[in-house]
């Protein structure tokens, strides 16, 4: 079991290792603007959210049905954040206002979708528990 945890940790770390190696080896760190570092941070935030998605899934008999939309939302957020972040890193604007506005809007839209689905999952799970309890009492 410990070996599986280590292998999963390595697999999950692969993106971070490659991204950070490329970021620091191909870029001139001394000349990075604040907007580059903001985008760098938001890309990492989006990836960590994707990694922690399993912790958001409500445990039940049908947790797969709860997991799929959450992974779709967090995966899409990561992909969009990665593309937008890389774009800002390559452009490297001097002023941070546009970078920060775009990044904050992306996070706000993402959180809106995520929280809406988490609430819907809770209602669905509670409804299923009530239905199961009703069915048990009918026997």
Backbone as JSON, one array per atom type, in Angstrom:
{
  "sequence": "XXXXXXXXXXXXXXXXXXXXXXXXXXXXXXXXXXXXXXXXXXXXXXXXXXXXXXXXXXXXXXXXXXXXXXXXXXXXXXXXXXXXXXXXXXXXXXXXXXXXXXXXXXXXXXXXXXXXXXXXXXXXXXXXXXXXXXXXXXX",
  "N": [[0.82, -1.2, 0.0], [1.95, 1.22, 0.78], [3.79, 1.58, -1.24], [2.14, 2.06, -3.45], [1.05, 4.53, -2.75], [3.34, 6.11, -2.84], [3.97, 5.88, -5.57], [1.69, 7.09, -6.75], [1.99, 9.67, -5.72], [4.37, 10.44, -6.97], [3.52, 10.36, -9.65], [1.52, 12.35, -9.6], [3.15, 14.5, -9.04], [4.62, 14.85, -11.28], [3.83, 16.71, -13.32], [4.29, 19.16, -11.97], [7.05, 19.04, -11.53], [8.14, 18.96, -14.16], [7.0, 21.3, -15.27], [8.05, 23.32, -13.56], [10.83, 22.94, -13.94], [11.07, 23.58, -16.7], [10.1, 26.2, -16.62], [11.98, 27.58, -14.99], [14.42, 26.96, -16.22], [14.16, 27.74, -18.91], [13.36, 30.35, -18.76], [14.26, 33.75, -17.93], [14.79, 34.35, -14.87], [15.46, 36.59, -13.34], [14.45, 38.68, -14.81], [11.73, 38.41, -14.79], [8.46, 39.68, -14.64], [6.05, 41.01, -12.28], [3.54, 40.19, -13.09], [4.11, 37.8, -14.38], [4.86, 36.17, -12.24], [2.46, 36.14, -10.85], [0.79, 34.74, -12.63], [2.2, 32.33, -12.68], [1.79, 31.47, -10.03], [-1.04, 31.18, -10.02], [-1.36, 29.11, -11.88], [-0.2, 27.0, -10.48], [-1.95, 26.95, -8.28], [-4.35, 26.15, -9.57], [-3.61, 23.59, -10.38], [-3.17, 22.31, -7.93], [-5.76, 22.39, -6.91], [-7.0, 20.65, -8.69], [-5.65, 18.29, -7.98], [-6.63, 17.94, -5.39], [-9.27, 17.36, -5.73], [-10.49, 14.77, -5.24], [-10.97, 14.89, -2.5], [-13.19, 16.46, -2.31], [-15.34, 15.0, -3.05], [-18.38, 13.56, -2.19], [-18.82, 10.83, -0.11], [-20.41, 7.88, -0.99], [-22.67, 5.32, -2.17], [-22.86, 5.82, -4.83], [-20.7, 7.43, -5.56], [-19.17, 7.85, -7.8], [-20.83, 9.13, -9.59], [-20.9, 11.62, -8.46], [-18.28, 12.37, -8.58], [-17.45, 12.64, -11.3], [-18.55, 15.14, -12.53], [-17.23, 16.99, -10.9], [-14.51, 16.52, -11.4], [-14.53, 17.21, -14.08], [-15.06, 19.95, -13.91], [-12.86, 20.92, -12.32], [-10.73, 20.01, -13.86], [-11.17, 21.31, -16.32], [-10.94, 23.95, -15.44], [-8.22, 23.93, -14.66], [-6.99, 23.46, -17.17], [-7.81, 25.73, -18.69], [-6.76, 27.74, -17.06], [-4.05, 27.09, -17.23], [-3.51, 27.57, -19.96], [-4.18, 30.33, -20.17], [-2.45, 31.33, -18.19], [0.13, 30.6, -19.2], [0.07, 32.14, -21.5], [0.09, 34.76, -20.42], [2.56, 34.57, -19.15], [4.31, 34.33, -21.32], [3.79, 36.73, -22.68], [4.33, 38.58, -20.69], [3.39, 41.09, -19.34], [4.06, 44.44, -18.19], [2.45, 45.81, -16.37], [0.32, 44.79, -13.73], [-2.4, 44.76, -13.52], [-4.29, 43.87, -15.56], [-3.58, 41.14, -15.75], [-4.11, 40.25, -13.13], [-6.87, 40.83, -12.91], [-8.0, 39.16, -14.91], [-7.18, 36.63, -13.96], [-8.42, 36.52, -11.43], [-11.11, 36.66, -12.15], [-11.34, 34.25, -13.57], [-10.94, 32.42, -11.46], [-13.13, 33.07, -9.86], [-15.34, 32.39, -11.52], [-14.82, 29.66, -11.8], [-15.05, 28.85, -9.06], [-17.73, 29.44, -8.69], [-19.02, 27.56, -10.39], [-18.0, 25.18, -9.23], [-18.86, 25.28, -6.5], [-21.63, 25.35, -6.87], [-22.07, 22.81, -7.99], [-21.16, 21.22, -5.87], [-23.07, 21.82, -3.91], [-25.36, 20.87, -5.23], [-24.67, 18.16, -5.35], [-24.75, 17.53, -2.62], [-27.51, 17.9, -2.05], [-28.56, 15.92, -3.73], [-27.38, 13.59, -2.69], [-28.43, 13.61, -0.06], [-31.13, 13.33, -0.66], [-31.13, 10.78, -1.81], [-30.41, 9.25, 0.4], [-32.66, 9.65, 2.04], [-34.62, 8.44, 0.42], [-33.69, 5.8, 0.4], [-33.97, 5.17, 3.09], [-36.74, 5.37, 3.33], [-37.53, 3.31, 1.63], [-36.5, 1.11, 3.02], [-38.05, 1.17, 5.32], [-40.5, 0.48, 4.33], [-40.44, -2.2, 3.95]],
  "CA": [[0.0, 0.0, 0.0], [2.83, 2.37, 0.85], [4.38, 1.72, -2.57], [1.13, 2.68, -4.32], [0.97, 5.95, -2.38], [4.55, 6.75, -3.37], [3.84, 5.95, -7.02], [0.69, 8.11, -7.05], [2.6, 10.96, -5.41], [5.31, 10.73, -8.05], [2.74, 10.65, -10.85], [0.9, 13.66, -9.41], [4.2, 15.52, -8.99], [5.29, 14.92, -12.57], [3.55, 17.99, -13.98], [4.98, 20.24, -11.26], [8.49, 18.92, -11.76], [8.44, 19.35, -15.54], [6.64, 22.71, -15.44], [9.01, 24.17, -12.86], [12.11, 22.85, -14.63], [11.0, 24.38, -17.92], [9.9, 27.61, -16.24], [13.21, 28.18, -14.48], [15.54, 26.77, -17.15], [13.96, 28.47, -20.16], [13.09, 31.76, -18.5], [15.25, 34.56, -17.24], [14.09, 34.6, -13.62], [15.73, 37.96, -12.88], [13.69, 39.67, -15.58], [10.3, 38.13, -14.72], [7.64, 40.74, -14.07], [5.1, 40.56, -11.26], [2.44, 39.48, -13.76], [4.57, 36.44, -14.64], [4.77, 35.42, -10.98], [1.03, 35.95, -10.55], [0.33, 33.64, -13.48], [2.88, 31.13, -12.16], [1.08, 31.07, -8.82], [-2.39, 30.72, -10.34], [-1.24, 27.8, -12.51], [0.01, 26.04, -9.39], [-3.21, 26.86, -7.53], [-5.3, 25.35, -10.35], [-3.17, 22.2, -10.36], [-3.43, 21.77, -6.59], [-7.21, 22.17, -6.81], [-7.25, 19.42, -9.44], [-5.16, 17.17, -7.17], [-7.44, 17.78, -4.18], [-10.66, 17.08, -6.11], [-11.07, 13.6, -4.55], [-11.41, 15.25, -1.15], [-14.46, 17.17, -2.41], [-16.39, 14.06, -3.45], [-19.15, 13.0, -1.08], [-18.75, 9.36, -0.1], [-21.7, 7.19, -1.03], [-22.67, 4.17, -3.07], [-22.77, 6.31, -6.21], [-19.78, 8.56, -5.55], [-18.69, 8.07, -9.17], [-21.71, 10.13, -10.19], [-20.52, 12.92, -7.89], [-16.88, 12.63, -8.93], [-17.28, 13.02, -12.71], [-18.68, 16.58, -12.81], [-16.21, 17.75, -10.17], [-13.27, 16.42, -12.17], [-14.71, 17.99, -15.31], [-14.93, 21.37, -13.56], [-11.5, 21.24, -11.91], [-9.85, 19.76, -15.01], [-11.36, 22.41, -17.27], [-10.33, 25.13, -14.83], [-6.77, 23.82, -14.78], [-6.6, 23.62, -18.57], [-7.98, 27.14, -19.06], [-5.78, 28.51, -16.28], [-2.73, 26.81, -17.79], [-3.39, 28.29, -21.24], [-4.15, 31.77, -19.88], [-1.23, 31.61, -17.45], [1.26, 30.53, -20.12], [-0.04, 33.31, -22.37], [0.6, 35.91, -19.66], [3.99, 34.37, -18.91], [5.01, 34.63, -22.57], [3.64, 38.16, -22.99], [4.99, 39.24, -19.56], [3.07, 42.52, -19.26], [4.67, 45.18, -17.08], [1.42, 46.14, -15.39], [-0.31, 43.56, -13.23], [-3.85, 44.92, -13.41], [-5.0, 42.97, -16.48], [-3.29, 39.77, -15.34], [-4.83, 39.97, -11.89], [-8.31, 40.84, -13.18], [-8.34, 37.94, -15.65], [-6.99, 35.47, -13.08], [-9.45, 36.52, -10.38], [-12.38, 36.32, -12.8], [-11.31, 32.8, -13.82], [-11.13, 31.71, -10.19], [-14.51, 33.31, -9.42], [-16.22, 31.56, -12.35], [-14.56, 28.29, -11.38], [-15.65, 28.61, -7.74], [-19.19, 29.44, -8.87], [-19.39, 26.24, -10.91], [-17.65, 24.14, -8.26], [-19.75, 25.34, -5.33], [-22.97, 24.96, -7.33], [-22.1, 21.35, -8.11], [-21.04, 20.64, -4.53], [-24.39, 21.97, -3.29], [-26.25, 19.92, -5.91], [-24.29, 16.81, -4.9], [-25.26, 17.35, -1.26], [-28.96, 17.7, -2.14], [-28.81, 14.62, -4.34], [-27.01, 12.55, -1.73], [-29.42, 13.62, 1.02], [-32.36, 12.79, -1.22], [-30.96, 9.34, -1.96], [-30.44, 8.65, 1.74], [-34.07, 9.65, 2.46], [-35.33, 7.42, -0.36], [-33.26, 4.49, 0.87], [-34.59, 4.96, 4.41], [-38.17, 5.13, 3.09], [-37.67, 1.97, 1.07], [-36.24, 0.14, 4.08], [-39.18, 1.15, 6.26], [-41.65, -0.1, 3.65], [-40.33, -3.66, 3.97]],
  "C": [[0.86, 1.26, 0.0], [3.46, 2.64, -0.52], [3.41, 2.41, -3.53], [1.01, 4.17, -4.02], [2.17, 6.71, -2.94], [4.46, 6.91, -4.89], [2.83, 7.01, -7.44], [1.24, 9.52, -6.8], [3.58, 11.37, -6.5], [4.56, 11.1, -9.33], [2.1, 12.04, -10.75], [1.92, 14.79, -9.42], [4.86, 15.74, -10.35], [5.06, 16.25, -13.28], [4.33, 19.12, -13.31], [6.48, 20.22, -11.51], [8.85, 19.44, -13.15], [8.15, 20.84, -15.74], [7.68, 23.62, -14.79], [10.4, 24.11, -13.5], [12.12, 23.71, -15.89], [10.9, 25.87, -17.6], [11.22, 28.26, -15.83], [14.4, 28.02, -15.42], [15.4, 27.59, -18.43], [13.75, 29.97, -19.95], [14.24, 32.45, -17.8], [14.6, 35.07, -15.96], [14.28, 36.04, -13.14], [14.88, 38.99, -13.59], [12.17, 39.41, -15.53], [9.57, 39.29, -14.04], [6.7, 40.14, -13.02], [3.95, 39.78, -11.9], [2.83, 38.04, -14.1], [4.44, 35.6, -13.38], [3.33, 35.2, -10.55], [0.49, 34.77, -11.35], [0.93, 32.31, -13.04], [2.14, 30.6, -10.93], [-0.32, 30.54, -9.11], [-2.37, 29.36, -11.05], [-1.05, 26.73, -11.44], [-1.25, 25.86, -8.56], [-4.19, 25.95, -8.26], [-4.9, 23.87, -10.34], [-3.44, 21.57, -9.0], [-4.92, 21.52, -6.37], [-7.58, 20.88, -7.53], [-6.81, 18.19, -8.62], [-6.05, 16.9, -5.96], [-8.92, 17.51, -4.47], [-11.24, 15.85, -5.4], [-11.57, 13.91, -3.14], [-12.76, 15.96, -1.14], [-15.63, 16.24, -2.68], [-17.05, 13.48, -2.2], [-19.12, 11.48, -1.19], [-20.16, 8.78, -0.07], [-21.56, 6.0, -1.98], [-22.49, 4.59, -4.52], [-21.81, 7.5, -6.29], [-19.15, 8.84, -6.92], [-19.53, 9.14, -9.86], [-21.41, 11.53, -9.66], [-19.13, 13.34, -8.35], [-16.74, 13.2, -10.34], [-17.45, 14.52, -12.95], [-17.64, 17.42, -12.08], [-14.87, 17.7, -10.9], [-13.37, 17.2, -13.48], [-14.49, 19.48, -15.01], [-13.49, 21.7, -13.2], [-10.5, 21.02, -13.05], [-9.94, 20.87, -16.04], [-10.74, 23.7, -16.73], [-8.81, 25.08, -14.95], [-6.32, 24.07, -16.21], [-6.69, 25.08, -19.02], [-6.94, 28.0, -18.34], [-4.37, 28.31, -16.82], [-2.52, 27.6, -19.08], [-3.29, 29.8, -21.0], [-2.86, 32.14, -19.16], [0.01, 31.59, -18.34], [1.25, 31.73, -21.06], [0.51, 34.55, -21.66], [2.09, 35.78, -19.36], [4.79, 34.73, -20.15], [4.95, 36.11, -22.93], [4.38, 39.0, -21.95], [4.68, 40.74, -19.5], [3.7, 43.18, -18.03], [3.66, 45.46, -15.97], [0.67, 44.88, -15.0], [-1.84, 43.61, -13.27], [-4.61, 43.94, -14.28], [-4.81, 41.51, -16.07], [-4.12, 39.39, -14.12], [-6.34, 39.92, -12.11], [-8.73, 39.55, -13.88], [-8.25, 36.71, -14.75], [-8.08, 35.39, -12.01], [-10.81, 36.17, -10.97], [-12.44, 34.82, -13.09], [-11.57, 32.01, -12.55], [-12.57, 31.88, -9.71], [-15.5, 32.46, -10.21], [-16.06, 30.09, -11.97], [-15.23, 27.98, -10.05], [-17.17, 28.61, -7.81], [-19.67, 28.08, -9.36], [-19.16, 25.15, -9.86], [-18.62, 24.13, -7.08], [-21.18, 24.96, -5.69], [-23.08, 23.44, -7.42], [-21.96, 20.66, -6.75], [-22.37, 20.7, -3.79], [-25.37, 20.97, -3.91], [-25.94, 18.48, -5.49], [-24.82, 16.54, -3.5], [-26.77, 17.11, -1.27], [-29.3, 16.32, -2.7], [-28.51, 13.5, -3.35], [-28.01, 12.47, -0.58], [-30.74, 13.03, 0.56], [-32.28, 11.27, -1.37], [-31.0, 8.64, -0.61], [-31.88, 8.57, 2.24], [-34.86, 8.57, 1.73], [-34.95, 6.02, 0.09], [-33.9, 4.17, 2.22], [-36.09, 4.68, 4.27], [-38.4, 3.72, 2.56], [-37.43, 0.89, 2.11], [-37.43, 0.03, 5.04], [-40.43, 0.54, 5.65], [-41.6, -1.64, 3.68], [-40.74, -4.22, 5.26]]
}
